[in-house]
mmCIF file of C-alpha atoms in Angstrom:
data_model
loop_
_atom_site.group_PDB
_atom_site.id
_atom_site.type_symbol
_atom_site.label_atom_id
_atom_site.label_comp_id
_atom_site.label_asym_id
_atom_site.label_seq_id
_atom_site.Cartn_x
_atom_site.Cartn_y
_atom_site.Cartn_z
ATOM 1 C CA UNK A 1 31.390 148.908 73.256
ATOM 2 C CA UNK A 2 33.230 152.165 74.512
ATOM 3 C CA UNK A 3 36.621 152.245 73.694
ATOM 4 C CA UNK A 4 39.820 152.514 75.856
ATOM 5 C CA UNK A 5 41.659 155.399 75.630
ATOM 6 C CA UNK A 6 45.195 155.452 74.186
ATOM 7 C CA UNK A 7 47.577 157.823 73.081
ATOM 8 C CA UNK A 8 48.446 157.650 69.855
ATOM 9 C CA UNK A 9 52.464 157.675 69.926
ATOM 10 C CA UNK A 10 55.013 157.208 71.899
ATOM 11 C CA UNK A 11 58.574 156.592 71.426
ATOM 12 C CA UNK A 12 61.764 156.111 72.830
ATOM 13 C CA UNK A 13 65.826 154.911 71.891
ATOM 14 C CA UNK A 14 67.349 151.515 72.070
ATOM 15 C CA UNK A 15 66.981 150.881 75.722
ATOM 16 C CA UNK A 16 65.668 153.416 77.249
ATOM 17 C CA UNK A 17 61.477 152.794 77.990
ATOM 18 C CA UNK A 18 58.445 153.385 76.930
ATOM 19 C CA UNK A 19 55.170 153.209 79.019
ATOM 20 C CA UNK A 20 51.411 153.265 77.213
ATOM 21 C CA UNK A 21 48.403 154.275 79.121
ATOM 22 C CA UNK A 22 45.465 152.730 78.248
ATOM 23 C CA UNK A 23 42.143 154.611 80.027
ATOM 24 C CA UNK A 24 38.721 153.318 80.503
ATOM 25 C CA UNK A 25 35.866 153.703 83.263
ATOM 26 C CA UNK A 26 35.139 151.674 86.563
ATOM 27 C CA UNK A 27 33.075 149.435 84.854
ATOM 28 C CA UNK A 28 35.705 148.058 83.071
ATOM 29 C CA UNK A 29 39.359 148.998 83.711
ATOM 30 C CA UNK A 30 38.517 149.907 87.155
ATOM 31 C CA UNK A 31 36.471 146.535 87.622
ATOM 32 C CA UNK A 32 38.410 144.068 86.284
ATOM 33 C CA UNK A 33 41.600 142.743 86.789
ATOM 34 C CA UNK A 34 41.223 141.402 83.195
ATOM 35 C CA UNK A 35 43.262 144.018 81.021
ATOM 36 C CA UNK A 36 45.299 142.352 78.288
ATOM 37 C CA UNK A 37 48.430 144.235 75.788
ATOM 38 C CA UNK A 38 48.930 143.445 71.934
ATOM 39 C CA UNK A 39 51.379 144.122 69.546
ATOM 40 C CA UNK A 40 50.972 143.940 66.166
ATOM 41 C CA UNK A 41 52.998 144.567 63.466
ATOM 42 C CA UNK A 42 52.480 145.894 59.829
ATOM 43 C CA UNK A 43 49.839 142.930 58.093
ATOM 44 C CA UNK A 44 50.372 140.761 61.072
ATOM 45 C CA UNK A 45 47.922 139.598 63.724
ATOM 46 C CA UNK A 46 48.091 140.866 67.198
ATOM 47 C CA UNK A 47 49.930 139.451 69.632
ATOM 48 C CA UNK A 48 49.064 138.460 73.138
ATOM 49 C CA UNK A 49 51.826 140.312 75.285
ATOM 50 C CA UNK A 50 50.220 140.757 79.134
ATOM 51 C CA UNK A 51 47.450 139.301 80.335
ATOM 52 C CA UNK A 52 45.368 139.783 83.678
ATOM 53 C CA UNK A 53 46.880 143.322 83.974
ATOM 54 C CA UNK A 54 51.029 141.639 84.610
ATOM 55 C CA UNK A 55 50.588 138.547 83.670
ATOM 56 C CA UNK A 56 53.200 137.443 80.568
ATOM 57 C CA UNK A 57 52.637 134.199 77.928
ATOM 58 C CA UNK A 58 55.266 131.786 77.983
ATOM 59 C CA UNK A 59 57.667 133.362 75.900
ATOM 60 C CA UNK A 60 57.176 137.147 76.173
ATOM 61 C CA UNK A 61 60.355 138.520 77.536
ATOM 62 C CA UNK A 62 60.308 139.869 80.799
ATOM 63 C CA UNK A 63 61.204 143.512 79.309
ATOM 64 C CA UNK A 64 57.084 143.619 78.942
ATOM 65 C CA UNK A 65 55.536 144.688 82.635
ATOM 66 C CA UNK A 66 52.096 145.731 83.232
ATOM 67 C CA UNK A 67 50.305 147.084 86.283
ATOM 68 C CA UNK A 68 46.586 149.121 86.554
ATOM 69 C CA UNK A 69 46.058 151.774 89.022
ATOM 70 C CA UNK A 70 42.483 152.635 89.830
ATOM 71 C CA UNK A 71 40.845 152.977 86.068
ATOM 72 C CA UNK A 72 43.993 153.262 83.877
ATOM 73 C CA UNK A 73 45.939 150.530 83.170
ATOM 74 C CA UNK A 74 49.969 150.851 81.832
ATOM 75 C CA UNK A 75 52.350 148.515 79.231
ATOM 76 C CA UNK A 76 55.869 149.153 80.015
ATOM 77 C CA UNK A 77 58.658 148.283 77.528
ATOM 78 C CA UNK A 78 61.847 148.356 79.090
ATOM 79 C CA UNK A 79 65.124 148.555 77.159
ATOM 80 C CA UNK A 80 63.940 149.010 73.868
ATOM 81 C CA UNK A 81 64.578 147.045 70.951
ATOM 82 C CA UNK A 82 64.084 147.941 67.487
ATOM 83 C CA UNK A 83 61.647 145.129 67.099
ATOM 84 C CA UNK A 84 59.603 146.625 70.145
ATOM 85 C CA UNK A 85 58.514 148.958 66.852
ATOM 86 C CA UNK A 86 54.665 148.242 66.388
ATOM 87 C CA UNK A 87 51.233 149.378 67.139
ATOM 88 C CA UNK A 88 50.015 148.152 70.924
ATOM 89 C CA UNK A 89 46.755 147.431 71.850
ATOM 90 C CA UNK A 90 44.711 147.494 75.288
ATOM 91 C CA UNK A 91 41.944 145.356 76.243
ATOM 92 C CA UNK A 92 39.239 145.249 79.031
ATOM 93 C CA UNK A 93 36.579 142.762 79.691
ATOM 94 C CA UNK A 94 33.811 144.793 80.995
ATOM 95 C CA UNK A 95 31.026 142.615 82.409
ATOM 96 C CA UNK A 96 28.076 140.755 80.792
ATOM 97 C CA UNK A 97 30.124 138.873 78.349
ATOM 98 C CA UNK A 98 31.475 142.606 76.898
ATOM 99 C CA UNK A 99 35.073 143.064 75.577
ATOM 100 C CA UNK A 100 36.591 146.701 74.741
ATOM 101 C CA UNK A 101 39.582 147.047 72.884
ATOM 102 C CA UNK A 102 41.816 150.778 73.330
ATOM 103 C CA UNK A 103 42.776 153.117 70.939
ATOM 104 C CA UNK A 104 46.254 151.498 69.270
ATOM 105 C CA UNK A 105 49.582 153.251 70.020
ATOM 106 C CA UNK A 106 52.379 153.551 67.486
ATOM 107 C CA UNK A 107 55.370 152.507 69.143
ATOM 108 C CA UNK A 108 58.448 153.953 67.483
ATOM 109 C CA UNK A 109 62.046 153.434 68.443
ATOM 110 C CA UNK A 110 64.284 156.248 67.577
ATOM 111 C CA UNK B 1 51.664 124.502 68.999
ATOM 112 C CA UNK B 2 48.105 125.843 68.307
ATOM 113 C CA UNK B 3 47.451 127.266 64.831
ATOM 114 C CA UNK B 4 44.154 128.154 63.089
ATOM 115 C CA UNK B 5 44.235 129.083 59.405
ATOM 116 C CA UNK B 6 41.129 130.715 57.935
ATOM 117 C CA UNK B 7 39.702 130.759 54.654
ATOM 118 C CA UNK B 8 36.822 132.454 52.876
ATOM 119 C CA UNK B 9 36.264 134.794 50.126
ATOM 120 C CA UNK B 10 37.380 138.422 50.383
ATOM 121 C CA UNK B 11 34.950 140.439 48.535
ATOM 122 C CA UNK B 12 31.243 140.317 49.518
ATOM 123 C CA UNK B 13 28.167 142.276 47.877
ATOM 124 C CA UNK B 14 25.936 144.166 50.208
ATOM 125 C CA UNK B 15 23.014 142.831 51.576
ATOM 126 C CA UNK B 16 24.702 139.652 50.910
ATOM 127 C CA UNK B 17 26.350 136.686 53.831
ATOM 128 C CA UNK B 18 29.714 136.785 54.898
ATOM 129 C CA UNK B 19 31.225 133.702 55.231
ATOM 130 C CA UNK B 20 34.638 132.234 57.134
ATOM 131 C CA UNK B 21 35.953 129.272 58.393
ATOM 132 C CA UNK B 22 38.874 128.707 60.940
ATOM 133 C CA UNK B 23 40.414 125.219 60.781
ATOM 134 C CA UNK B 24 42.426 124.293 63.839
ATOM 135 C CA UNK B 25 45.570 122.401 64.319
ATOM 136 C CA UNK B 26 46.730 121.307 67.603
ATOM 137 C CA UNK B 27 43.708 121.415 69.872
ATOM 138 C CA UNK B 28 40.269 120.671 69.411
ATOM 139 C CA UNK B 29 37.301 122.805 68.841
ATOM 140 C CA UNK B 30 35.558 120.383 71.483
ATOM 141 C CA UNK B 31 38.094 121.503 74.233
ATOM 142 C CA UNK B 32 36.629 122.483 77.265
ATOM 143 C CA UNK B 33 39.344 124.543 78.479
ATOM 144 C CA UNK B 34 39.570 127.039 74.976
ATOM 145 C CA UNK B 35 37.264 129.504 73.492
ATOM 146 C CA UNK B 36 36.932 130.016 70.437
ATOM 147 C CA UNK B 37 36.479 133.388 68.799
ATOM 148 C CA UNK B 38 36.175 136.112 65.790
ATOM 149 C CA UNK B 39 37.334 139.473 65.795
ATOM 150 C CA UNK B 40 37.723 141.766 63.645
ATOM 151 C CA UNK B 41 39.701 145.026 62.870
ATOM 152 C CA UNK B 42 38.972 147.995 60.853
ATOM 153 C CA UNK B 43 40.751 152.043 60.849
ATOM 154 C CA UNK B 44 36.620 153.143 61.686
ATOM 155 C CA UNK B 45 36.018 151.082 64.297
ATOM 156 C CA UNK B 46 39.207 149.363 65.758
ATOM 157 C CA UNK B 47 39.208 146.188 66.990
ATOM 158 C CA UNK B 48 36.199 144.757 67.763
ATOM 159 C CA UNK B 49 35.294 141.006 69.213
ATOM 160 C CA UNK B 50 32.070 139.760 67.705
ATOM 161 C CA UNK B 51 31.463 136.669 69.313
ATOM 162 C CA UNK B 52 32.308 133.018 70.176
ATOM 163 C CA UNK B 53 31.863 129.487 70.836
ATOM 164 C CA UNK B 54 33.182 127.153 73.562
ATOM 165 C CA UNK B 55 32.100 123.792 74.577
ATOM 166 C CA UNK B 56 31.016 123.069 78.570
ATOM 167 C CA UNK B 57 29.102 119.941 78.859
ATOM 168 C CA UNK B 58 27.138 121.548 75.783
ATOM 169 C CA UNK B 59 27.646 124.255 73.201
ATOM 170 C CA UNK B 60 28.034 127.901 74.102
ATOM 171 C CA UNK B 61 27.013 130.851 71.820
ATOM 172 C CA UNK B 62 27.686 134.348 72.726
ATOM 173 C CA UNK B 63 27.776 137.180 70.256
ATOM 174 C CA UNK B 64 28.361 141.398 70.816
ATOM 175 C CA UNK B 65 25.565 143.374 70.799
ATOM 176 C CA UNK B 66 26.618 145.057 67.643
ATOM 177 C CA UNK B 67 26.134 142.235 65.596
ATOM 178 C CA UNK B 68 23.813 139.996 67.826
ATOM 179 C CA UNK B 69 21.035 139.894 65.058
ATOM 180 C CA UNK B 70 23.043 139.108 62.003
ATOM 181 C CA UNK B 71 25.657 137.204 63.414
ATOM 182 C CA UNK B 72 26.297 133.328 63.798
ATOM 183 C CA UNK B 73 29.276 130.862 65.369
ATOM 184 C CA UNK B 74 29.157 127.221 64.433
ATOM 185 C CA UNK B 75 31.719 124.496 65.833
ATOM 186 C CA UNK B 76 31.920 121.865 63.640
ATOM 187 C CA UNK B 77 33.710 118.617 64.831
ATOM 188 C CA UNK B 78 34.150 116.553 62.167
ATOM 189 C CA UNK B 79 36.349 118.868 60.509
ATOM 190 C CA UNK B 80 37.567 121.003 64.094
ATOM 191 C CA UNK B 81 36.571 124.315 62.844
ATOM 192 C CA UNK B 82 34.555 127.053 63.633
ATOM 193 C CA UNK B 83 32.779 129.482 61.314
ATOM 194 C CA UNK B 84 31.520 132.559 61.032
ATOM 195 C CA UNK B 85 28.223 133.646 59.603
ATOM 196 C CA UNK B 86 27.708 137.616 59.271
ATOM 197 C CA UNK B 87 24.361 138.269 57.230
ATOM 198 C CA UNK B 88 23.358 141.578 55.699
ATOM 199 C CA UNK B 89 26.438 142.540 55.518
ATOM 200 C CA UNK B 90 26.989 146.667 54.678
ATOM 201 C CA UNK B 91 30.244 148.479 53.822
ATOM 202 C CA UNK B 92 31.029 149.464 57.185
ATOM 203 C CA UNK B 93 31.011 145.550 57.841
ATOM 204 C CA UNK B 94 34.717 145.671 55.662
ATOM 205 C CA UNK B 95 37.679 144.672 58.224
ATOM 206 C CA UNK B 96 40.329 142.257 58.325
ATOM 207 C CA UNK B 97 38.365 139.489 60.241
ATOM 208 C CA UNK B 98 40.482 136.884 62.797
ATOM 209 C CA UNK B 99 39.900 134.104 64.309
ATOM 210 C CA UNK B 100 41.119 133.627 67.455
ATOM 211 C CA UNK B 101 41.515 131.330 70.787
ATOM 212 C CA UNK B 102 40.869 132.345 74.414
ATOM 213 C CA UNK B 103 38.782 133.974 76.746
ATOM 214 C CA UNK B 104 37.291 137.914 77.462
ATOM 215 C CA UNK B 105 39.036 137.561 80.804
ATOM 216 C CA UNK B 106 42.235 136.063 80.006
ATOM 217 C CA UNK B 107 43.419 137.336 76.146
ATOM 218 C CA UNK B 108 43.381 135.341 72.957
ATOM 219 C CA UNK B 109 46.960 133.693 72.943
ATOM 220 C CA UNK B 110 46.492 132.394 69.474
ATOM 221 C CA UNK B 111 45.002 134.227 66.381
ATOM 222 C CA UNK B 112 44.613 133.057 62.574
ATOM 223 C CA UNK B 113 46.505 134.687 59.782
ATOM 224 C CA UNK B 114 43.398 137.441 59.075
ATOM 225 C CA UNK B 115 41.475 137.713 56.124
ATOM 226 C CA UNK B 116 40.505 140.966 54.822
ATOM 227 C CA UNK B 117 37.016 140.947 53.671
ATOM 228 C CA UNK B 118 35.279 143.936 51.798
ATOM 229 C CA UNK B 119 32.373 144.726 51.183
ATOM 230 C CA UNK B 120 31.122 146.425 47.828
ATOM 231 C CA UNK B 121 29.523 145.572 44.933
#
């Protein structure tokens, strides 16, 4: 299992945005409309933000967006909140019953 | 409301089986519309799915390469839980493990509370 590329920080202020890349290959990423975003905070879980690249859980606000262009998939996180302050995490399926998780990003909020 | 709440000791010997078990509230390990899987997450190696069950007609095994030869997923209906099995078990096998519900394709909406399990002796 290759990993998906993430940078590790970003940051912004109290509602401006933040968007995360999160890299892989076209046999993942670039193959699969099947990239879902975390968050998880300190000791917690992660939690399922975006799935199926744009897709939000009943109950995500609408402030989370997601969208994939060719093999890079993006999290946006528009008009930050101080709770938006955790670690995100990208994920891929890849094929052949294979799952890749990213990198992490620290979020931070200014 | 789906919730799964594991249990299972935290420290492990090397060499030795590591053992979990998810119970589930609010579904049914028999569903045939849920998954039903383990991750786990450590600062070397991330987060990393090791494998699941799922019922379709019958029971469904399917397990990342990684671990395919130590690991094992068990359903067990009378008490709707799942387990994991992880057998020769090293230090590099230390992680918070999770249980979790969902699919590769779709995300894992709901996750248990994460146990971290080391491994030393």
């Amino acid at each position: 299992q290759s990993a998906l590329t993430q940078p590790p920080s970003a940051s912004g202020s109290p509602g401006q945005s933040v968007t995360i890349s999160c890299t892989g290959t076209s046999s993942d990423v670039g193959d699969y409309n099947s990239v879902s975003w975390y968050q998880q905070h300190p000791g917690k879980a992660p939690k399922l933000m975006i799935y199926e690249v744009s897709k939000r859980p009943s109950g995500v606000p609408d402030r989370f967006s997601g969208s994939k262009s060719g093999n890079t998939a993006s999290l946006t996180v528009s008009g930050l909140q101080a709770e938006d302050e955790a670690d995100y995490y990208c994920s891929s399926y890849a094929g052949n019953i294979h799952l890749s998780f990213g990198t992490g990003t620290r979020v931070t909020v200014l | 409301q789906v919730q799964l709440q594991q249990s299972g000791p935290g420290l492990v010997k090397p060499s030795q089986t590591l053992s979990l078990t998810c119970a589930i509230s609010g579904d049914s390990v028999s569903s045939n519309s849920a998954g039903w899987n383990w991750i786990r997450q450590s600062p070397s190696r991330g987060l990393e799915w090791l494998g699941r069950t799922y019922y379709s007609s019958k029971w469904y095994n399917d397990y990342a390469e990684s671990v395919k030869s130590r690991i094992t997923i068990n359903p067990d209906t009378s008490k709707n839980q799942f387990s994991l099995q992880l057998n020769s078990v090293t230090p590099e096998d230390t992680a918070v493990y999770y249980c979790a519900r969902g699919w590769l394709q779709t995300g894992f909406a709901y996750w248990g509370q994460g146990t971290l399990v080391t491994v030393s002796s």
